[in-house]
Amino acid sequence: MIRKIFVGVLAVLMVQLAYSQKNAKPIISSQNFSSKTELWESVGNGIFNFEADVMYIYGKLYVTQLMPDSANHKLPTLTDAYLYPLFNQYKKNNGEIIPGYNGDIYLILNISSQPVQVYKELASEMRPFTDMLTFELAGIKHPGKLRILIKDNSQLEKINSIKPSFLGLAGSLADIDKNTDSGKMPLIEVDFSEITNWKGTGNIPFDDFQKFKDVVAKVHAQNKKISFRNCPTYKAVADVIQTLKADFVSTQEAIKMAGYFVAPK
């Protein structure tokens, strides 16, 4: 009986994955996950890219913005909520996290403090999962499937000053004109409100649409991907993003937003 239940659950998961690889949604889920179940649910909805807050606490990396009040906290570790379930998919699918999904999957880490300590612990926790990482060190490229990024260049410089890391950068609107090498900065994140005051209902003002279009074109010309964060969760916004051929929307309402995107034919 247990075997039948397990096979049934596995079959459901594989159906979800088969569905999601054909219906990949241009979304980065920025909601902190509490378990591997939430990541797998996201994958089942075609959401393959993630952002998480991480903090070094008592010798481990936890998914949280705030220091817990007690050592008896129940916060999830980064490994349990993200790294292990992603590697589980990687091994199960013979070197692909999502079968047939082209390009890297992004995991963006927001580090509030102690960047060097966070990286040292991350490097230690990543050792069993190194095969799935995409990175370049000392001119040698490691073609995996998962690219781990941080947003703070000063943090990355501090980390790299001690030892070159496998981390990349997620840039901002201000970084577009710097034309940083896409191998170091493969992704640009732009806050929706930096471009427009449109709230996502009715039609977007034409001038604002043109601003979005210009930004997307500049980023793509640098062989980078672009994500718009803090977008209103409306179908009209999804339509605009799809029309612009922007790569991602970063949102905490990822599954709801995913329902507004039409699958490519």
Tab-separated table of C-alpha atoms in Angstrom, residues 35-249:
chain	number	residue	atom	x	y	z
A	35	SER	CA	9.931	23.848	3.175
A	36	LYS	CA	10.803	21.906	0.029
A	37	THR	CA	7.083	21.371	-0.543
A	38	GLU	CA	6.622	25.042	-1.429
A	39	LEU	CA	9.441	24.892	-3.966
A	40	TRP	CA	7.978	21.802	-5.607
A	41	GLU	CA	4.555	23.463	-5.693
A	42	SER	CA	6.111	26.422	-7.475
A	43	VAL	CA	7.801	24.136	-9.991
A	44	GLY	CA	4.454	22.461	-10.589
A	45	ASN	CA	3.068	25.891	-11.497
A	46	GLY	CA	5.867	26.611	-13.956
A	47	ILE	CA	7.888	28.829	-11.587
A	48	PHE	CA	11.564	27.848	-11.631
A	49	ASN	CA	13.426	30.924	-10.351
A	50	PHE	CA	13.636	32.031	-6.746
A	51	GLU	CA	14.722	34.747	-4.339
A	52	ALA	CA	15.283	34.250	-0.616
A	53	ASP	CA	16.462	36.171	2.444
A	54	VAL	CA	19.330	34.393	4.184
A	55	MET	CA	20.958	34.900	7.569
A	56	TYR	CA	23.854	33.182	9.290
A	57	ILE	CA	22.629	31.992	12.705
A	58	TYR	CA	24.447	29.623	15.042
A	59	GLY	CA	26.535	28.016	12.311
A	60	LYS	CA	23.843	27.534	9.650
A	61	LEU	CA	22.091	29.524	6.934
A	62	TYR	CA	18.425	30.143	7.610
A	63	VAL	CA	15.721	31.608	5.392
A	64	THR	CA	14.682	34.761	7.240
A	65	GLN	CA	14.889	38.553	7.225
A	66	LEU	CA	15.019	38.853	11.009
A	67	MET	CA	17.034	37.285	13.808
A	68	PRO	CA	14.782	34.912	15.786
A	69	ASP	CA	13.968	35.672	19.409
A	70	SER	CA	15.103	32.268	20.618
A	71	ALA	CA	17.562	29.493	19.791
A	72	ASN	CA	14.518	27.209	19.695
A	73	HIS	CA	13.179	28.818	16.519
A	74	LYS	CA	11.628	26.766	13.713
A	75	LEU	CA	13.081	28.679	10.775
A	76	PRO	CA	13.869	26.606	7.672
A	77	THR	CA	17.456	26.257	6.538
A	78	LEU	CA	18.453	27.329	3.039
A	79	THR	CA	19.521	23.768	2.311
A	80	ASP	CA	16.189	22.244	3.346
A	81	ALA	CA	13.981	24.813	1.612
A	82	TYR	CA	15.981	25.398	-1.599
A	83	LEU	CA	19.316	23.662	-2.162
A	84	TYR	CA	18.366	20.070	-1.442
A	85	PRO	CA	15.046	20.025	-3.350
A	86	LEU	CA	16.727	21.663	-6.361
A	87	PHE	CA	19.550	19.110	-6.264
A	88	ASN	CA	17.026	16.327	-5.832
A	89	GLN	CA	15.432	17.424	-9.103
A	90	TYR	CA	18.865	17.727	-10.734
A	91	LYS	CA	19.851	14.161	-9.872
A	92	LYS	CA	16.434	12.675	-10.618
A	93	ASN	CA	16.352	14.322	-14.046
A	94	ASN	CA	19.874	13.244	-15.048
A	95	GLY	CA	21.567	16.621	-14.837
A	96	GLU	CA	18.584	18.874	-15.484
A	97	ILE	CA	16.641	20.578	-12.726
A	98	ILE	CA	13.735	21.001	-15.134
A	99	PRO	CA	13.840	18.633	-18.129
A	100	GLY	CA	14.008	20.571	-21.374
A	101	TYR	CA	14.268	23.974	-19.675
A	102	ASN	CA	16.873	26.071	-21.449
A	103	GLY	CA	19.206	28.386	-19.576
A	104	ASP	CA	20.126	28.753	-15.945
A	105	ILE	CA	17.755	28.703	-13.032
A	106	TYR	CA	18.377	31.652	-10.702
A	107	LEU	CA	18.484	31.668	-6.934
A	108	ILE	CA	18.931	35.248	-5.684
A	109	LEU	CA	20.066	35.583	-2.079
A	110	ASN	CA	19.429	38.703	-0.020
A	111	ILE	CA	22.165	38.878	2.616
A	112	SER	CA	21.352	41.269	5.449
A	113	SER	CA	24.668	41.005	7.301
A	114	GLN	CA	27.920	39.040	7.641
A	115	PRO	CA	28.370	38.446	3.885
A	116	VAL	CA	31.741	36.724	4.257
A	117	GLN	CA	30.454	34.350	6.929
A	118	VAL	CA	27.315	33.698	4.883
A	119	TYR	CA	29.407	32.839	1.837
A	120	LYS	CA	31.768	30.561	3.752
A	121	GLU	CA	28.818	28.618	5.109
A	122	LEU	CA	27.102	28.612	1.709
A	123	ALA	CA	30.242	27.228	0.063
A	124	SER	CA	30.379	24.501	2.708
A	125	GLU	CA	26.705	23.606	2.314
A	126	MET	CA	26.995	23.631	-1.491
A	127	ARG	CA	29.813	21.065	-1.638
A	128	PRO	CA	27.480	18.073	-2.102
A	129	PHE	CA	25.545	20.036	-4.736
A	130	THR	CA	28.440	21.518	-6.743
A	131	ASP	CA	27.570	19.631	-9.923
A	132	MET	CA	24.412	21.670	-10.468
A	133	LEU	CA	26.125	25.084	-10.081
A	134	THR	CA	26.894	27.432	-12.953
A	135	PHE	CA	29.961	29.576	-12.293
A	136	GLU	CA	33.337	30.708	-13.600
A	137	LEU	CA	36.514	30.703	-11.498
A	138	ALA	CA	40.044	31.462	-12.662
A	139	GLY	CA	38.838	31.492	-16.250
A	140	ILE	CA	37.352	28.009	-15.987
A	141	LYS	CA	33.627	27.716	-16.616
A	142	HIS	CA	31.494	25.196	-14.783
A	143	PRO	CA	28.309	24.682	-16.824
A	144	GLY	CA	25.649	23.639	-14.328
A	145	LYS	CA	21.978	24.533	-14.129
A	146	LEU	CA	21.731	26.783	-11.049
A	147	ARG	CA	23.169	30.302	-10.864
A	148	ILE	CA	23.337	31.867	-7.395
A	149	LEU	CA	23.305	35.685	-7.328
A	150	ILE	CA	23.440	38.436	-4.736
A	151	LYS	CA	22.432	42.080	-5.204
A	152	ASP	CA	25.074	44.022	-3.283
A	153	ASN	CA	28.286	44.636	-5.216
A	154	SER	CA	30.149	45.803	-2.100
A	155	GLN	CA	29.271	42.516	-0.398
A	156	LEU	CA	30.525	40.561	-3.405
A	157	GLU	CA	33.759	42.552	-3.506
A	158	LYS	CA	34.319	41.831	0.194
A	159	ILE	CA	33.703	38.122	-0.378
A	160	ASN	CA	35.923	37.959	-3.458
A	161	SER	CA	38.734	39.865	-1.726
A	162	ILE	CA	39.161	36.877	0.578
A	163	LYS	CA	38.576	34.155	-1.975
A	164	PRO	CA	37.050	34.250	-5.474
A	165	SER	CA	33.478	33.024	-5.191
A	166	PHE	CA	30.951	31.252	-7.384
A	167	LEU	CA	28.443	34.062	-6.839
A	168	GLY	CA	27.161	36.373	-9.548
A	169	LEU	CA	25.455	39.761	-9.325
A	170	ALA	CA	21.877	40.801	-9.886
A	171	GLY	CA	22.182	44.437	-10.961
A	172	SER	CA	19.822	47.382	-10.709
A	173	LEU	CA	18.561	50.133	-12.998
A	174	ALA	CA	21.696	52.136	-12.212
A	175	ASP	CA	23.870	49.268	-13.463
A	176	ILE	CA	22.477	49.220	-16.987
A	177	ASP	CA	24.748	51.983	-18.268
A	178	LYS	CA	27.810	50.408	-16.601
A	179	ASN	CA	27.626	47.528	-19.091
A	180	THR	CA	29.145	45.015	-16.671
A	181	ASP	CA	30.118	41.707	-18.230
A	182	SER	CA	27.085	39.421	-18.401
A	183	GLY	CA	29.131	36.547	-17.026
A	184	LYS	CA	29.444	38.466	-13.755
A	185	MET	CA	26.037	40.165	-13.869
A	186	PRO	CA	23.614	38.016	-15.868
A	187	LEU	CA	20.467	39.645	-14.508
A	188	ILE	CA	19.178	43.194	-13.989
A	189	GLU	CA	16.321	43.838	-11.560
A	190	VAL	CA	14.296	47.024	-11.960
A	191	ASP	CA	11.607	48.157	-9.557
A	192	PHE	CA	8.316	48.640	-11.388
A	193	SER	CA	7.830	52.041	-9.708
A	194	GLU	CA	11.140	53.282	-11.124
A	195	ILE	CA	9.537	53.258	-14.566
A	196	THR	CA	5.871	54.065	-14.004
A	197	ASN	CA	3.182	55.113	-11.533
A	198	TRP	CA	0.674	52.905	-13.349
A	199	LYS	CA	-1.146	50.678	-10.865
A	200	GLY	CA	-1.889	47.834	-13.254
A	201	THR	CA	-5.525	48.566	-14.066
A	202	GLY	CA	-6.723	49.943	-17.362
A	203	ASN	CA	-4.163	50.653	-20.063
A	204	ILE	CA	-0.563	51.529	-19.346
A	205	PRO	CA	0.327	55.079	-20.518
A	206	PHE	CA	2.057	54.865	-23.893
A	207	ASP	CA	5.087	56.881	-22.748
A	208	ASP	CA	5.608	54.510	-19.826
A	209	PHE	CA	5.275	51.485	-22.090
A	210	GLN	CA	7.972	52.974	-24.289
A	211	LYS	CA	10.222	53.459	-21.233
A	212	PHE	CA	9.812	49.799	-20.340
A	213	LYS	CA	10.516	48.825	-23.940
A	214	ASP	CA	13.725	50.879	-24.027
A	215	VAL	CA	14.985	49.407	-20.751
A	216	VAL	CA	14.316	45.843	-21.905
A	217	ALA	CA	16.104	46.507	-25.191
A	218	LYS	CA	19.177	47.967	-23.435
A	219	VAL	CA	19.462	45.011	-21.068
A	220	HIS	CA	18.975	42.407	-23.784
A	221	ALA	CA	21.573	44.157	-25.963
A	222	GLN	CA	24.069	43.383	-23.172
A	223	ASN	CA	23.134	39.683	-23.270
A	224	LYS	CA	21.527	39.967	-19.839
A	225	LYS	CA	18.096	39.044	-18.553
A	226	ILE	CA	15.756	41.552	-16.940
A	227	SER	CA	13.267	41.234	-14.109
A	228	PHE	CA	10.717	43.797	-12.932
A	229	ARG	CA	10.014	43.544	-9.215
A	230	ASN	CA	7.134	44.801	-7.081
A	231	CYS	CA	4.715	44.724	-9.989
A	232	PRO	CA	0.981	44.975	-9.272
A	233	THR	CA	-0.544	41.490	-9.467
A	234	TYR	CA	-2.917	42.007	-12.377
A	235	LYS	CA	-3.429	40.388	-15.764
A	236	ALA	CA	-2.861	43.720	-17.503
A	237	VAL	CA	0.647	43.797	-16.021
A	238	ALA	CA	1.340	40.239	-17.159
A	239	ASP	CA	0.157	41.187	-20.657
A	240	VAL	CA	2.549	44.133	-20.739
A	241	ILE	CA	5.476	42.044	-19.503
A	242	GLN	CA	4.753	39.391	-22.115
A	243	THR	CA	4.406	41.958	-24.887
A	244	LEU	CA	7.739	43.497	-23.890
A	245	LYS	CA	9.364	40.043	-23.891
A	246	ALA	CA	10.856	40.835	-20.491
A	247	ASP	CA	12.391	37.778	-18.883
A	248	PHE	CA	10.876	37.864	-15.404
A	249	VAL	CA	8.558	39.428	-12.911
